[in-house]
XYZ file of C-alpha atoms in Angstrom:
505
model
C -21.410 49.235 2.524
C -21.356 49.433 -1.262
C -24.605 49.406 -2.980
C -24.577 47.417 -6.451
C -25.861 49.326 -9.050
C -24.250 47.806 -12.473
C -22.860 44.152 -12.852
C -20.934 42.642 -15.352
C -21.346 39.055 -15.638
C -19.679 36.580 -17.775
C -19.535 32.730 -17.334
C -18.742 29.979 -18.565
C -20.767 27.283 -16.672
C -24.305 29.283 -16.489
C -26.836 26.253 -15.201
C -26.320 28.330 -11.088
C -26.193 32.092 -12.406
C -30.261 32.176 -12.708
C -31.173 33.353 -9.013
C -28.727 35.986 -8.728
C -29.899 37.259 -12.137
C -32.724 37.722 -11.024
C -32.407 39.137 -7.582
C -29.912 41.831 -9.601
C -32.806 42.433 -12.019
C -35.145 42.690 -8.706
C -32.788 45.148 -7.294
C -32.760 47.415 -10.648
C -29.157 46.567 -11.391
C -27.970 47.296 -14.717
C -26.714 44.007 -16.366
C -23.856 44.059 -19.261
C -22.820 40.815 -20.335
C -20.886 38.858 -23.182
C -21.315 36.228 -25.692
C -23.513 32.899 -24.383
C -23.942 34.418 -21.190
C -25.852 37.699 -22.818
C -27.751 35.196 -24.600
C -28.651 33.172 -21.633
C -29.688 35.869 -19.807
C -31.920 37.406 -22.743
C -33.729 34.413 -22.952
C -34.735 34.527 -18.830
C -36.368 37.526 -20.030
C -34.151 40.232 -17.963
C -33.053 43.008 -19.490
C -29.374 42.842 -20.106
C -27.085 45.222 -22.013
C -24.580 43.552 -24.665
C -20.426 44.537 -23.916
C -20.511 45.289 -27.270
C -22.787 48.222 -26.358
C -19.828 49.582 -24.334
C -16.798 49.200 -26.349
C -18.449 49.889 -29.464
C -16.820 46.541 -30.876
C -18.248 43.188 -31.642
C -16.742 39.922 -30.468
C -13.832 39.568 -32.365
C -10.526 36.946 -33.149
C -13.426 33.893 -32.788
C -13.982 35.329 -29.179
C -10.859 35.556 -28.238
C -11.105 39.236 -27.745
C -14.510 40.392 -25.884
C -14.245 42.344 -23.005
C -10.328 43.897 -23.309
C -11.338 47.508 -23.740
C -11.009 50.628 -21.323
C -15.084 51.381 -21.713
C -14.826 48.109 -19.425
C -11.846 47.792 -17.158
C -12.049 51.732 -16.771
C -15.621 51.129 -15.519
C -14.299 48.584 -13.205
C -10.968 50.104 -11.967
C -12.282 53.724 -11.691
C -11.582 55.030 -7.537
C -14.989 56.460 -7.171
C -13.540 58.921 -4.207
C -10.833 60.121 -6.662
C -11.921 62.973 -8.538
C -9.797 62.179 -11.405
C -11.046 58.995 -11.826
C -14.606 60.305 -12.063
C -13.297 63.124 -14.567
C -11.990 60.382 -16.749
C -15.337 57.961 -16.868
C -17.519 61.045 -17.526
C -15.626 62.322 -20.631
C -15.399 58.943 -22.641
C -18.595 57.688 -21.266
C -17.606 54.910 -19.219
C -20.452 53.240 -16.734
C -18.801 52.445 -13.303
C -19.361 48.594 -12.807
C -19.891 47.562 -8.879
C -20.253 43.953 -9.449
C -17.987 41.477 -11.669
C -19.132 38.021 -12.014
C -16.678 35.701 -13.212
C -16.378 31.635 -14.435
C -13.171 31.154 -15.847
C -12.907 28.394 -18.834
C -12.526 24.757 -17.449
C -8.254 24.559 -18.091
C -7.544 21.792 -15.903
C -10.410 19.425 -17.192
C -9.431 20.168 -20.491
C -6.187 19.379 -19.502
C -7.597 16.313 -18.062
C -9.847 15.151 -20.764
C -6.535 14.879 -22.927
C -7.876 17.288 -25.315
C -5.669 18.558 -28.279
C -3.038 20.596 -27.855
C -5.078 23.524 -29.759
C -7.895 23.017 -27.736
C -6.176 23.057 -24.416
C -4.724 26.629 -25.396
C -8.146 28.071 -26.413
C -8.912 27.169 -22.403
C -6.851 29.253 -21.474
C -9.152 32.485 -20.310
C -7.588 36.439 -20.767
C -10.623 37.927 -20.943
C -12.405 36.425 -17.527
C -8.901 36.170 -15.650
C -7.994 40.072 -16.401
C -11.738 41.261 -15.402
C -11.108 38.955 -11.739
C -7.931 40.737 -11.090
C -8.994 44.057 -11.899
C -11.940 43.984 -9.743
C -10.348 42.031 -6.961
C -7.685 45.130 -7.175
C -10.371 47.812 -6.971
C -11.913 45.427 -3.857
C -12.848 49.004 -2.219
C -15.542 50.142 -4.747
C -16.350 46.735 -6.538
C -17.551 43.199 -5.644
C -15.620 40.558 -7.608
C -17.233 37.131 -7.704
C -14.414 35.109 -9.098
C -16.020 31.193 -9.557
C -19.212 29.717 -9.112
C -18.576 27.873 -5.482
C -18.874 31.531 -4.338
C -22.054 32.593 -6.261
C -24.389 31.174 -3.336
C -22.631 33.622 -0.792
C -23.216 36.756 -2.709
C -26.661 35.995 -3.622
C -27.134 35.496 0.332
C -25.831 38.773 0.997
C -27.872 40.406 -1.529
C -30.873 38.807 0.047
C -30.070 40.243 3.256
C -28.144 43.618 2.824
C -30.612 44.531 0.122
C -28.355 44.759 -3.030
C -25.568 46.145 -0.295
C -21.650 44.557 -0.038
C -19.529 45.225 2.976
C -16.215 46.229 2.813
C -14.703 42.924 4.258
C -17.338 41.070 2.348
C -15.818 42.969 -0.757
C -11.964 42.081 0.999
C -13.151 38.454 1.438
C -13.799 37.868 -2.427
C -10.592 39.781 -3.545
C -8.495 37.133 -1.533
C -10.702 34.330 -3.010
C -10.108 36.396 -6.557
C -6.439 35.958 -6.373
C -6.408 32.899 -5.095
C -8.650 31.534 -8.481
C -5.954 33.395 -10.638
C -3.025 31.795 -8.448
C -4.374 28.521 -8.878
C -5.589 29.139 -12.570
C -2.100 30.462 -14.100
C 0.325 28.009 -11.718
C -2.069 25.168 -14.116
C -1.269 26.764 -17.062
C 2.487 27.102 -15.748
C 2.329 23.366 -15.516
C 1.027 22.441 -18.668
C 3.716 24.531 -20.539
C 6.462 23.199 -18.273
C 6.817 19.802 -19.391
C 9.874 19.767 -21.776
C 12.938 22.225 -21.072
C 11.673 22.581 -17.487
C 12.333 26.024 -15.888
C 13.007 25.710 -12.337
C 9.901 26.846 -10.248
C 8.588 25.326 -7.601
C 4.432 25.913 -7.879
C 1.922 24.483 -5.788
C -1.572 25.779 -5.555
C -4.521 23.269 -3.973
C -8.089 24.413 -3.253
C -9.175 21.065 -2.276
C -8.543 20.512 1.322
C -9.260 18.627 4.489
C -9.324 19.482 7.802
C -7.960 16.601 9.938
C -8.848 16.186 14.175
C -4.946 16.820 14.466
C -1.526 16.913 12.952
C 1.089 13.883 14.060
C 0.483 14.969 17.953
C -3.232 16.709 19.366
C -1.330 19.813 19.729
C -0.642 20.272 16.312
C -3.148 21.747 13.479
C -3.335 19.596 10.612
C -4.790 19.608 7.175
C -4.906 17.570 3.971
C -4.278 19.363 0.813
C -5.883 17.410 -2.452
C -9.142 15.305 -3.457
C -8.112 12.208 -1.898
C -11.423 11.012 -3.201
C -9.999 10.773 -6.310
C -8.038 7.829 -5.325
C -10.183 6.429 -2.496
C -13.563 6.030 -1.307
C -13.909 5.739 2.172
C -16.626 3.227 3.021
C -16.740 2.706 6.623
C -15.211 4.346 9.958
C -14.080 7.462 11.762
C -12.460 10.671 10.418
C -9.118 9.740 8.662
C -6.383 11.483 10.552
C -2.839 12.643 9.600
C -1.024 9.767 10.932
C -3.490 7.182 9.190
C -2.720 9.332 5.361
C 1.301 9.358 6.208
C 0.266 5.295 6.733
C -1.699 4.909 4.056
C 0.377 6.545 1.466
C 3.597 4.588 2.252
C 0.968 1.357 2.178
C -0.207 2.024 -1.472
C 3.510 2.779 -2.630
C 5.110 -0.325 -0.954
C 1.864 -2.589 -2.490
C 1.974 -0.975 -6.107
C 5.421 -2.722 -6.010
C 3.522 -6.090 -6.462
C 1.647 -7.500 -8.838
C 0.200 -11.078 -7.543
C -1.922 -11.162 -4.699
C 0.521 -8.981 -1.359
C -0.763 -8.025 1.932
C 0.893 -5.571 3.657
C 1.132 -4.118 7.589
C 2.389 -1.122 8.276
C 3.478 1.390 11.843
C 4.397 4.772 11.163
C 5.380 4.265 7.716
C 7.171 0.843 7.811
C 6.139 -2.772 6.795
C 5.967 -4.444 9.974
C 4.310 -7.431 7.925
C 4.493 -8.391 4.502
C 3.685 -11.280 2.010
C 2.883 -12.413 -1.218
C 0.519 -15.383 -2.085
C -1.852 -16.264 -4.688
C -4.086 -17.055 -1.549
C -5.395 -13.621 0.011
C -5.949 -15.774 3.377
C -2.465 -17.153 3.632
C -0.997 -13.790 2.097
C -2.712 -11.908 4.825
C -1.757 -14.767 7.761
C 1.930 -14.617 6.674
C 2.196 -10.922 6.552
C 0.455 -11.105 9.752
C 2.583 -13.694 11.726
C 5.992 -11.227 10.534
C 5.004 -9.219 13.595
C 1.979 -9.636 15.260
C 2.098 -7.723 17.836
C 3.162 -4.227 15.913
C 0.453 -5.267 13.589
C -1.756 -3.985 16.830
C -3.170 -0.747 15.710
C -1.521 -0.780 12.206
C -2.501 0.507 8.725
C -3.518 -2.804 6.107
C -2.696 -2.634 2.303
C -3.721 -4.822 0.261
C -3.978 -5.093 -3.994
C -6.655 -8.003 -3.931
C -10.059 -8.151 -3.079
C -11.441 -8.585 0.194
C -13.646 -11.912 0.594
C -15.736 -12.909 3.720
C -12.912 -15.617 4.278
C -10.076 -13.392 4.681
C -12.518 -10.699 6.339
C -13.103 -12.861 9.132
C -9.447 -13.376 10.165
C -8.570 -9.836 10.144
C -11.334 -9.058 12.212
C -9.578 -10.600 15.239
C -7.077 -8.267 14.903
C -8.113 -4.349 16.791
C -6.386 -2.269 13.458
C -7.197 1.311 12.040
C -7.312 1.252 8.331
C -7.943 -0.995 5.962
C -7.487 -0.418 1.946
C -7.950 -2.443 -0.906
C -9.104 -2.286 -4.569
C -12.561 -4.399 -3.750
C -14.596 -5.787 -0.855
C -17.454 -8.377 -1.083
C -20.639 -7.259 0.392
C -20.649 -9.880 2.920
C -16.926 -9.344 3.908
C -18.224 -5.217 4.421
C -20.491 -6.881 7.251
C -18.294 -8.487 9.191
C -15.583 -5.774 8.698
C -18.533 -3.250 9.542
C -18.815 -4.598 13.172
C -16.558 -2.016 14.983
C -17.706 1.513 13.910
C -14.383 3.046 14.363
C -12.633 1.425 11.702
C -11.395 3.239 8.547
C -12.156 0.982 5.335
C -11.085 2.517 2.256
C -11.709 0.948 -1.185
C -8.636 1.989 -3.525
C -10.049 3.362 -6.720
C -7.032 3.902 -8.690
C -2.886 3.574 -8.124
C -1.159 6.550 -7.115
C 0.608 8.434 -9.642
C 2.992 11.259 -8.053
C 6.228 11.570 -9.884
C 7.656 14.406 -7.409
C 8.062 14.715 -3.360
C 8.527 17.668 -1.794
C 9.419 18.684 1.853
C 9.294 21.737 3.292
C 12.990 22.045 5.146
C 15.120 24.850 6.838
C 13.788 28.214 5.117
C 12.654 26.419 1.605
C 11.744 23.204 0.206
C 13.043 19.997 -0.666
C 11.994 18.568 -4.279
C 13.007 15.327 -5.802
C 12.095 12.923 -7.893
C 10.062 9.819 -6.143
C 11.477 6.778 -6.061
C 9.989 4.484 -8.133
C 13.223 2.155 -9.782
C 13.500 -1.307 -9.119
C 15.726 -3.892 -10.508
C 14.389 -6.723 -12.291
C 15.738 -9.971 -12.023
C 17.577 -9.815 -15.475
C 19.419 -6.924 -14.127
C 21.121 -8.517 -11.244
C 24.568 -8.481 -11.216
C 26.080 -11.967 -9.326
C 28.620 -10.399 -7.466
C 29.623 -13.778 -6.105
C 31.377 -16.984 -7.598
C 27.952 -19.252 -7.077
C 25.015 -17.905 -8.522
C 21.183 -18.301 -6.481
C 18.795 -20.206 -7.935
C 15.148 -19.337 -8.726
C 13.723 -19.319 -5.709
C 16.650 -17.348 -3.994
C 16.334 -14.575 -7.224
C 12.265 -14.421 -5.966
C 12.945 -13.850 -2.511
C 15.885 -11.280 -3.252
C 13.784 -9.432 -5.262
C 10.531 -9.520 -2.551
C 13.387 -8.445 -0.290
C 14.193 -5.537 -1.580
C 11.029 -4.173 -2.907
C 10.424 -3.964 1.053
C 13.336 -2.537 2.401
C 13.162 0.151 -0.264
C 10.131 1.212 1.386
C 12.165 1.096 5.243
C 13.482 3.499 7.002
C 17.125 3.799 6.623
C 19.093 2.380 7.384
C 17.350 -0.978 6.958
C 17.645 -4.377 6.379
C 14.996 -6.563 5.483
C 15.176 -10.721 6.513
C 12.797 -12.402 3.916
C 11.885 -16.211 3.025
C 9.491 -18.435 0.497
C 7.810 -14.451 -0.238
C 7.420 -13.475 3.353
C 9.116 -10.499 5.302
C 10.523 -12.247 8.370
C 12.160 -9.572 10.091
C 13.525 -5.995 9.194
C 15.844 -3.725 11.012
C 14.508 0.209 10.888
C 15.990 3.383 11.301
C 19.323 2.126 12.888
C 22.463 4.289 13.014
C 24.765 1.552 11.340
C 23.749 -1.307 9.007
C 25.020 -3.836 11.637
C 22.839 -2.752 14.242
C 20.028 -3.134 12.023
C 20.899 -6.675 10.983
C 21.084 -7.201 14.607
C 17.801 -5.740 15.304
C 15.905 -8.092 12.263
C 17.731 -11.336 13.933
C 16.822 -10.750 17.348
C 12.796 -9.951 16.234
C 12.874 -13.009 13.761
C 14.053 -15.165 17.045
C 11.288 -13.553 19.311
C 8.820 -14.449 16.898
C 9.706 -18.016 16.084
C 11.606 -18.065 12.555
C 14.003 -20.290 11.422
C 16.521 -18.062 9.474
C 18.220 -21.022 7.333
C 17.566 -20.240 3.878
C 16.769 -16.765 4.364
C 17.930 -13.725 2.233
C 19.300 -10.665 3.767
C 18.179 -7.192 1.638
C 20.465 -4.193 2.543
C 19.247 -0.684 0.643
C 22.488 0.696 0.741
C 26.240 -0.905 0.391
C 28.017 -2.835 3.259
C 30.824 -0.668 4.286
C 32.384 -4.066 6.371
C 31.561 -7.711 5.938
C 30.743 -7.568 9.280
C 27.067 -7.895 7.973
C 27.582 -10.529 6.069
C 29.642 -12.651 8.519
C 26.492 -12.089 11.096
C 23.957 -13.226 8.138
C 25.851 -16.291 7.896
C 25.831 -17.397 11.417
C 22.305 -17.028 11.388
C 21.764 -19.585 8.173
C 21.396 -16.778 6.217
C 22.337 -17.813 2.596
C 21.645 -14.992 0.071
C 22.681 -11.799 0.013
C 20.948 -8.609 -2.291
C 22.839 -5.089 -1.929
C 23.133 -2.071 -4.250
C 27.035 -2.617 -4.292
C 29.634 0.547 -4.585
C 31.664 0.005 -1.163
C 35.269 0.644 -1.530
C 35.261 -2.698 0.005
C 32.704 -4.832 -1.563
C 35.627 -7.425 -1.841
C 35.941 -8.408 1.733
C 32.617 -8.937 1.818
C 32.238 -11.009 -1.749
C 35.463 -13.396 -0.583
C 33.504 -14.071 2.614
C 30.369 -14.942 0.899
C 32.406 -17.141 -1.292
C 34.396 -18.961 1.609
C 30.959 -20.120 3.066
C 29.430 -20.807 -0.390
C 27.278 -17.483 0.028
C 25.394 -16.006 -2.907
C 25.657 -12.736 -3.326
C 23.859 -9.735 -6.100
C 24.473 -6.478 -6.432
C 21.846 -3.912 -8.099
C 23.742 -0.818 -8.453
C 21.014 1.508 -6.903
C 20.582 2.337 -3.634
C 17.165 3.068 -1.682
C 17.743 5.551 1.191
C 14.296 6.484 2.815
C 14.557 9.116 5.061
């Protein structure tokens, strides 16, 4: 146990520092303080002494320069077992400090708030920061209190240890300490690493979630981030780690549209898909692609939610559902079963970067977020499609993009008809889309075929054929694209290429 005889206490948001003032001032703590935070104090009426008292020195550089002097950090650094230490302090006259209170200047909001560059630099705190890590570092003799979430826990401890700290009370805070500094300077990293980027990877996330499980019960799993920054969840149980691997490739494969799209997803992939200016007959489309994976699946849509549509989805036993809007009266007949997850969307998401953690290090790239626009198709073929061909080619392979490689994707009139997942060779994956298209009642003449990587054989394209398939979208870049463009153009195929390819792994 430490007893707290002298604090130093200097923050920048001061509307929660009042009770602990004034339990220190019960205790007969000696109070030094800077700035707005001395004058704060002063006018509670509790004696506080000024830094400037200390270091002999006003404020100066505008404030940029308050509390950077060894009459402080020797106060706070001294080992009070070392007799050295105490040697020092005594002959330049420097107080030991026991307690450090600390609120570090907003960065990230004023990051946020799109301030100027100027003021986003005069954010960035060297006074608070250096006084955190120095008392974290002297953790045995001093109590660091390093943000305001942790104010309430000291003053509870004060309260009940009379003015006293425990050692792994005191151990506690240090880790929190360094943890505010890690997070504080990898923002500050960020900010300045915009334009000739060094290469450092730097994540740091207080935010976080505990989830019931990981992918399986025995695994631990937790959720990293404010996801209430993107999404309010309105109704249901506990969102687990399956349902946020679901939801995220939901809201990536929907951004991809902008009329009215409904989309079903199972671990990750659109078993269902659609577009229609109709939310009902979007969602009844996307619906009859695969209704019986849709059993249990994840729902994405970008349109609001009416009683109408409301009512047909709640025949269907599914986990989440997410959308931009929901009528009140479509809430109470969604509302029904308590166990299901509705989620109103509150803004797109906006993530430029992936990252994977793989072997002994991490994976980082660059998300995918290219698609080709109809002006940018190449006609590999001698016949060209027509309109409605170019619309379904390009619904086509804004899904597959978002399926498991390596997929193919069977599409018609802005519906996804089939799709092959995760299949060892393209072939088998065409087969795979034909055969579930024919289970589930779909004529395939007319169709488009969407590939998100080259045909190595026009083996593909022969099988598409058969079928009635009779437009073909590809990235293009096979050594022999040839055989399969002369086939296409025997049986009066149309065929585009896009030059980019969409592995999803």
């Amino acid at each position: 146990m430490k007893q707290i005889k002298s604090a130093l206490i200097s923050v920048f948001h001061k509307e929660n520092i009042d009770k602990i003032v004034k339990k220190l001032d019960e205790l007969g703590v000696t109070i030094y303080s800077t700035g707005g935070t001395y004058k704060y104090i002063e006018e509670m009426g509790i004696s506080v002494k000024s830094v400037e008292s200390l270091t002999t020195y006003p404020s100066i550089l505008g404030g940029r320069v308050k509390t950077l002097h060894p009459a402080v950090f020797g106060g706070i650094l001294s080992r009070r077992e070392q007799n050295q230490d105490r040697e020092d302090c005594s002959e330049y006259d420097i107080p030991e400090i026991d307690l450090v209170i600390v609120d570090l200047y907003p960065f990230e909001k004023t990051v946020a708030s799109e301030a100027s560059h100027e003021e986003i630099i005069e954010k960035i705190d060297i006074g608070g920061i250096s006084l955190i890590r120095a008392a974290a570092k002297n953790y045995n003799d001093v109590t660091v209190v390093p943000s305001v979430e942790y104010q309430d826990q000291l003053e509870d401890w004060l309260e009940k240890q009379n003015g006293a700290v425990r050692q792994e009370q005191r151990k506690y805070l240090a880790a929190a300490a360094f943890e505010v500094s890690s997070r504080y300077d990898s923002a500050i990293f960020e900010y300045f690493n915009q334009e000739e980027k060094i290469d450092s990877l730097r994540i740091s996330e207080k935010e976080s979630h505990e989830l019931r499980y990981g992918e399986n019960p025995h695994q631990n799993g937790r959720f990293y981030g404010d996801w209430q920054e993107i999404m309010e969840q309105l109704h249901g149980k506990a969102i687990s780690y399956n349902n946020i691997v679901d939801i995220d490739a939901g809201m990536h494969l929907i951004q991809e549209f902008e009329g009215t799209a409904f989309a079903v997803l199972k671990h990750t992939n659109a078993c269902g898909l659609a577009q229609h200016d109709d939310i009902v007959t979007a969602w009844k489309m996307a619906l009859a692609g695969d209704p019986v994976s849709a059993f249990g699946g994840v729902l994405v849509t970008n349109a609001k939610v009416n009683k109408a549509v409301a009512e047909e989805i709640n025949k269907l036993f599914f986990e989440v559902l997410v959308a931009p809007y929901f009528d009140d009266d479509a809430l109470a007949v969604l509302k029904q079963k308590k166990n299901r997850i509705l989620l109103k969307q509150k803004k797109e998401l906006q993530s430029k970067s992936q990252i994977k953690s793989m072997l002994n290090g991490y994976l980082q790239q660059d998300r995918d977020d290219k698609m080709v626009a109809p002006d940018q198709l190449e006609v590999a073929t001698k016949k060209a499609p027509d309109a409605s061909q170019v619309s379904d080619l390009i619904f086509g392979m804004k899904a597959v993009k978002h399926t498991k490689s390596n997929a193919i994707v069977l599409a018609k009139d802005n519906q996804l008809i089939a799709s092959g997942v995760g299949q060892t060779s393209r072939v088998d994956a065409l087969k795979q889309a034909i055969e579930k298209a024919h289970r589930f009642g779909f004529d395939l003449n007319g169709a488009i075929m969407a590939s998100d990587a080259f045909f190595p054989f026009a083996d593909s394209v022969e099988l598409a054929h058969k079928e009635g398939i009779t437009s073909v979208i590809q990235p293009g870049g096979s050594k022999r694209d040839q055989d399969s463009i002369d086939y296409c153009d025997k049986q009066q195929m149309t065929m585009v290429f896009t030059g980019m390819r969409h592995f999803k792994h």
